[in-house]
Amino acid sequence: MTWALRFAAWPLLVLWLSARRLPRAPRLAAALAPRGRLVRWARIELPQLAPALVLAWGLVYALSVGEYEATLLVSPPGQAYLAVTVVNEAHYGQGHILVGFVTLQLLVLAAPAAFALPLGLAWRLRRRGGGFSEIGTAARRSGGRP
């Protein structure tokens, strides 16, 4: 939470610039539909802002990865977080324990990318028209011939 507040200006700048670049025509056309404002925003503007939201999240994530100092400031006395433990082990500890901590930290850092990559690919395939479903559609149209 501290890191999100500390770096809040950068994602807000990204989202503000992206929102200003959205085309007005879909919003004006959606205003004619008898739907609520929230539904129109969720179906029209949110999908167009999705890449900017991902960029803003990634920006805050990348900036806050190495924030050891902020962790020291907000950690309660007697509580040791992973970053503090890794730094202490690097200076005073044994090598095999440090390897375990660094491996754990790399797995934690790679987890969002491991989840975001398949979701991004699925979103891109769906946006193009369904991806693999096009193969079945083409086979049905041709009567089963390739």
PDB file of C-alpha atoms in Angstrom:
ATOM      1  CA  MET A   1       0.000   0.000   0.000  1.00  0.00           C
ATOM      2  CA  THR A   2       2.837   2.370   0.807  1.00  0.00           C
ATOM      3  CA  TRP A   3       4.417   1.737  -2.569  1.00  0.00           C
ATOM      4  CA  ALA A   4       1.142   2.310  -4.405  1.00  0.00           C
ATOM      5  CA  LEU A   5       0.741   5.660  -2.670  1.00  0.00           C
ATOM      6  CA  ARG A   6       4.351   6.597  -3.254  1.00  0.00           C
ATOM      7  CA  PHE A   7       4.186   5.898  -6.991  1.00  0.00           C
ATOM      8  CA  ALA A   8       0.551   6.905  -7.594  1.00  0.00           C
ATOM      9  CA  ALA A   9       1.432   9.833  -9.861  1.00  0.00           C
ATOM     10  CA  TRP A  10       2.863   7.672 -12.651  1.00  0.00           C
ATOM     11  CA  PRO A  11      -0.118   5.373 -13.220  1.00  0.00           C
ATOM     12  CA  LEU A  12      -2.495   8.310 -12.888  1.00  0.00           C
ATOM     13  CA  LEU A  13      -0.576  10.084 -15.616  1.00  0.00           C
ATOM     14  CA  VAL A  14      -0.733   7.002 -17.853  1.00  0.00           C
ATOM     15  CA  LEU A  15      -4.471   6.556 -17.277  1.00  0.00           C
ATOM     16  CA  TRP A  16      -5.241  10.244 -17.731  1.00  0.00           C
ATOM     17  CA  LEU A  17      -3.388  10.423 -21.046  1.00  0.00           C
ATOM     18  CA  SER A  18      -5.003   7.193 -22.243  1.00  0.00           C
ATOM     19  CA  ALA A  19      -8.485   8.367 -21.283  1.00  0.00           C
ATOM     20  CA  ARG A  20      -7.965  11.611 -23.183  1.00  0.00           C
ATOM     21  CA  ARG A  21      -7.040   9.655 -26.328  1.00  0.00           C
ATOM     22  CA  LEU A  22     -10.179   7.507 -26.328  1.00  0.00           C
ATOM     23  CA  PRO A  23     -12.401   8.166 -29.334  1.00  0.00           C
ATOM     24  CA  ARG A  24     -15.618  10.012 -28.519  1.00  0.00           C
ATOM     25  CA  ALA A  25     -17.799   8.345 -31.146  1.00  0.00           C
ATOM     26  CA  PRO A  26     -18.364   5.035 -29.259  1.00  0.00           C
ATOM     27  CA  ARG A  27     -19.242   6.947 -26.080  1.00  0.00           C
ATOM     28  CA  LEU A  28     -21.701   9.181 -27.882  1.00  0.00           C
ATOM     29  CA  ALA A  29     -23.294   6.208 -29.649  1.00  0.00           C
ATOM     30  CA  ALA A  30     -23.556   4.280 -26.361  1.00  0.00           C
ATOM     31  CA  ALA A  31     -25.233   7.267 -24.704  1.00  0.00           C
ATOM     32  CA  LEU A  32     -28.237   6.655 -26.984  1.00  0.00           C
ATOM     33  CA  ALA A  33     -28.700   3.116 -25.601  1.00  0.00           C
ATOM     34  CA  PRO A  34     -31.094   2.681 -22.679  1.00  0.00           C
ATOM     35  CA  ARG A  35     -28.398   1.416 -20.300  1.00  0.00           C
ATOM     36  CA  GLY A  36     -27.020   2.847 -17.106  1.00  0.00           C
ATOM     37  CA  ARG A  37     -23.894   4.938 -17.030  1.00  0.00           C
ATOM     38  CA  LEU A  38     -21.895   2.295 -15.195  1.00  0.00           C
ATOM     39  CA  VAL A  39     -22.865  -0.427 -17.689  1.00  0.00           C
ATOM     40  CA  ARG A  40     -21.911   1.802 -20.609  1.00  0.00           C
ATOM     41  CA  TRP A  41     -18.572   2.601 -18.979  1.00  0.00           C
ATOM     42  CA  ALA A  42     -17.867  -1.073 -18.276  1.00  0.00           C
ATOM     43  CA  ARG A  43     -18.719  -2.179 -21.821  1.00  0.00           C
ATOM     44  CA  ILE A  44     -17.355   0.721 -23.863  1.00  0.00           C
ATOM     45  CA  GLU A  45     -14.554   2.553 -22.061  1.00  0.00           C
ATOM     46  CA  LEU A  46     -13.094  -0.117 -19.793  1.00  0.00           C
ATOM     47  CA  PRO A  47     -12.061  -2.475 -22.641  1.00  0.00           C
ATOM     48  CA  GLN A  48     -10.388   0.444 -24.396  1.00  0.00           C
ATOM     49  CA  LEU A  49      -8.568   1.387 -21.198  1.00  0.00           C
ATOM     50  CA  ALA A  50      -7.464  -2.208 -20.454  1.00  0.00           C
ATOM     51  CA  PRO A  51      -3.979  -1.844 -21.996  1.00  0.00           C
ATOM     52  CA  ALA A  52      -3.438   1.392 -20.058  1.00  0.00           C
ATOM     53  CA  LEU A  53      -4.577  -0.274 -16.828  1.00  0.00           C
ATOM     54  CA  VAL A  54      -2.135  -3.123 -17.394  1.00  0.00           C
ATOM     55  CA  LEU A  55       0.639  -0.620 -18.120  1.00  0.00           C
ATOM     56  CA  ALA A  56      -0.186   1.396 -14.997  1.00  0.00           C
ATOM     57  CA  TRP A  57      -0.202  -1.733 -12.835  1.00  0.00           C
ATOM     58  CA  GLY A  58       3.080  -2.908 -14.343  1.00  0.00           C
ATOM     59  CA  LEU A  59       4.641   0.500 -13.805  1.00  0.00           C
ATOM     60  CA  VAL A  60       3.775   0.561 -10.103  1.00  0.00           C
ATOM     61  CA  TYR A  61       4.873  -3.063  -9.792  1.00  0.00           C
ATOM     62  CA  ALA A  62       8.238  -2.395 -11.445  1.00  0.00           C
ATOM     63  CA  LEU A  63       8.883   0.732  -9.396  1.00  0.00           C
ATOM     64  CA  SER A  64       8.010  -0.923  -6.111  1.00  0.00           C
ATOM     65  CA  VAL A  65      10.015  -4.126  -6.590  1.00  0.00           C
ATOM     66  CA  GLY A  66      13.230  -2.744  -5.173  1.00  0.00           C
ATOM     67  CA  GLU A  67      11.787  -0.612  -2.419  1.00  0.00           C
ATOM     68  CA  TYR A  68      13.723  -1.903   0.519  1.00  0.00           C
ATOM     69  CA  GLU A  69      13.720   1.457   2.310  1.00  0.00           C
ATOM     70  CA  ALA A  70       9.926   1.755   2.330  1.00  0.00           C
ATOM     71  CA  THR A  71       9.687  -1.752   3.770  1.00  0.00           C
ATOM     72  CA  LEU A  72      11.955  -0.749   6.631  1.00  0.00           C
ATOM     73  CA  LEU A  73       9.876   2.361   7.318  1.00  0.00           C
ATOM     74  CA  VAL A  74       6.491   0.644   7.523  1.00  0.00           C
ATOM     75  CA  SER A  75       7.446  -2.690   9.111  1.00  0.00           C
ATOM     76  CA  PRO A  76       6.442  -3.013  12.759  1.00  0.00           C
ATOM     77  CA  PRO A  77       9.179  -3.656  15.321  1.00  0.00           C
ATOM     78  CA  GLY A  78      10.109  -7.296  15.620  1.00  0.00           C
ATOM     79  CA  GLN A  79       8.560  -8.211  12.268  1.00  0.00           C
ATOM     80  CA  ALA A  80      10.884  -9.179   9.428  1.00  0.00           C
ATOM     81  CA  TYR A  81       9.621  -9.138   5.857  1.00  0.00           C
ATOM     82  CA  LEU A  82      11.220 -11.088   3.018  1.00  0.00           C
ATOM     83  CA  ALA A  83      13.234  -8.164   1.620  1.00  0.00           C
ATOM     84  CA  VAL A  84      14.713  -7.373   5.036  1.00  0.00           C
ATOM     85  CA  THR A  85      15.549 -11.026   5.623  1.00  0.00           C
ATOM     86  CA  VAL A  86      17.251 -11.320   2.224  1.00  0.00           C
ATOM     87  CA  VAL A  87      19.417  -8.245   2.877  1.00  0.00           C
ATOM     88  CA  ASN A  88      20.350  -9.490   6.349  1.00  0.00           C
ATOM     89  CA  GLU A  89      21.212 -12.943   4.995  1.00  0.00           C
ATOM     90  CA  ALA A  90      23.305 -11.392   2.209  1.00  0.00           C
ATOM     91  CA  HIS A  91      25.388  -9.462   4.719  1.00  0.00           C
ATOM     92  CA  TYR A  92      25.576 -11.782   7.694  1.00  0.00           C
ATOM     93  CA  GLY A  93      24.163 -15.179   6.728  1.00  0.00           C
ATOM     94  CA  GLN A  94      25.076 -18.337   4.890  1.00  0.00           C
ATOM     95  CA  GLY A  95      24.962 -18.742   1.106  1.00  0.00           C
ATOM     96  CA  HIS A  96      22.522 -21.643   0.806  1.00  0.00           C
ATOM     97  CA  ILE A  97      19.832 -19.805   2.800  1.00  0.00           C
ATOM     98  CA  LEU A  98      20.312 -16.726   0.641  1.00  0.00           C
ATOM     99  CA  VAL A  99      19.859 -18.801  -2.533  1.00  0.00           C
ATOM    100  CA  GLY A 100      16.521 -20.063  -1.207  1.00  0.00           C
ATOM    101  CA  PHE A 101      15.310 -16.561  -0.372  1.00  0.00           C
ATOM    102  CA  VAL A 102      16.387 -15.129  -3.722  1.00  0.00           C
ATOM    103  CA  THR A 103      14.701 -18.003  -5.567  1.00  0.00           C
ATOM    104  CA  LEU A 104      11.500 -17.395  -3.604  1.00  0.00           C
ATOM    105  CA  GLN A 105      11.669 -13.676  -4.355  1.00  0.00           C
ATOM    106  CA  LEU A 106      12.192 -14.331  -8.083  1.00  0.00           C
ATOM    107  CA  LEU A 107       9.189 -16.667  -8.127  1.00  0.00           C
ATOM    108  CA  VAL A 108       7.069 -14.014  -6.429  1.00  0.00           C
ATOM    109  CA  LEU A 109       8.238 -11.412  -8.950  1.00  0.00           C
ATOM    110  CA  ALA A 110       7.605 -13.707 -11.925  1.00  0.00           C
ATOM    111  CA  ALA A 111       4.147 -14.817 -10.786  1.00  0.00           C
ATOM    112  CA  PRO A 112       2.234 -11.798 -12.155  1.00  0.00           C
ATOM    113  CA  ALA A 113       3.872 -12.190 -15.547  1.00  0.00           C
ATOM    114  CA  ALA A 114       3.129 -15.918 -15.549  1.00  0.00           C
ATOM    115  CA  PHE A 115      -0.559 -15.186 -14.962  1.00  0.00           C
ATOM    116  CA  ALA A 116      -0.780 -12.099 -17.172  1.00  0.00           C
ATOM    117  CA  LEU A 117       0.758 -13.694 -20.265  1.00  0.00           C
ATOM    118  CA  PRO A 118      -1.922 -16.390 -20.796  1.00  0.00           C
ATOM    119  CA  LEU A 119      -4.680 -13.904 -19.962  1.00  0.00           C
ATOM    120  CA  GLY A 120      -3.264 -11.403 -22.441  1.00  0.00           C
ATOM    121  CA  LEU A 121      -2.987 -14.035 -25.156  1.00  0.00           C
ATOM    122  CA  ALA A 122      -6.551 -15.208 -24.546  1.00  0.00           C
ATOM    123  CA  TRP A 123      -7.808 -11.622 -24.646  1.00  0.00           C
ATOM    124  CA  ARG A 124      -5.958 -10.988 -27.897  1.00  0.00           C
ATOM    125  CA  LEU A 125      -7.291 -14.175 -29.515  1.00  0.00           C
ATOM    126  CA  ARG A 126     -10.825 -13.340 -28.410  1.00  0.00           C
ATOM    127  CA  ARG A 127     -10.493  -9.826 -29.754  1.00  0.00           C
ATOM    128  CA  ARG A 128      -9.393 -11.159 -33.155  1.00  0.00           C
ATOM    129  CA  GLY A 129     -12.430 -13.354 -33.498  1.00  0.00           C
ATOM    130  CA  GLY A 130     -12.033 -16.375 -31.321  1.00  0.00           C
ATOM    131  CA  GLY A 131      -8.689 -17.867 -32.283  1.00  0.00           C
ATOM    132  CA  PHE A 132      -9.129 -21.610 -32.568  1.00  0.00           C
ATOM    133  CA  SER A 133     -12.880 -21.422 -33.185  1.00  0.00           C
ATOM    134  CA  GLU A 134     -12.124 -19.993 -36.628  1.00  0.00           C
ATOM    135  CA  ILE A 135     -10.631 -23.348 -37.644  1.00  0.00           C
ATOM    136  CA  GLY A 136     -13.871 -25.179 -36.879  1.00  0.00           C
ATOM    137  CA  THR A 137     -15.934 -22.523 -38.641  1.00  0.00           C
ATOM    138  CA  ALA A 138     -13.802 -22.770 -41.765  1.00  0.00           C
ATOM    139  CA  ALA A 139     -14.062 -26.579 -41.734  1.00  0.00           C
ATOM    140  CA  ARG A 140     -17.858 -26.446 -41.443  1.00  0.00           C
ATOM    141  CA  ARG A 141     -18.137 -23.977 -44.307  1.00  0.00           C
ATOM    142  CA  SER A 142     -16.023 -26.106 -46.619  1.00  0.00           C
ATOM    143  CA  GLY A 143     -17.935 -29.296 -45.812  1.00  0.00           C
ATOM    144  CA  GLY A 144     -15.070 -30.840 -43.857  1.00  0.00           C
ATOM    145  CA  ARG A 145     -12.487 -30.465 -46.621  1.00  0.00           C
ATOM    146  CA  PRO A 146      -9.255 -28.662 -45.739  1.00  0.00           C
TER     147      PRO A 146
END
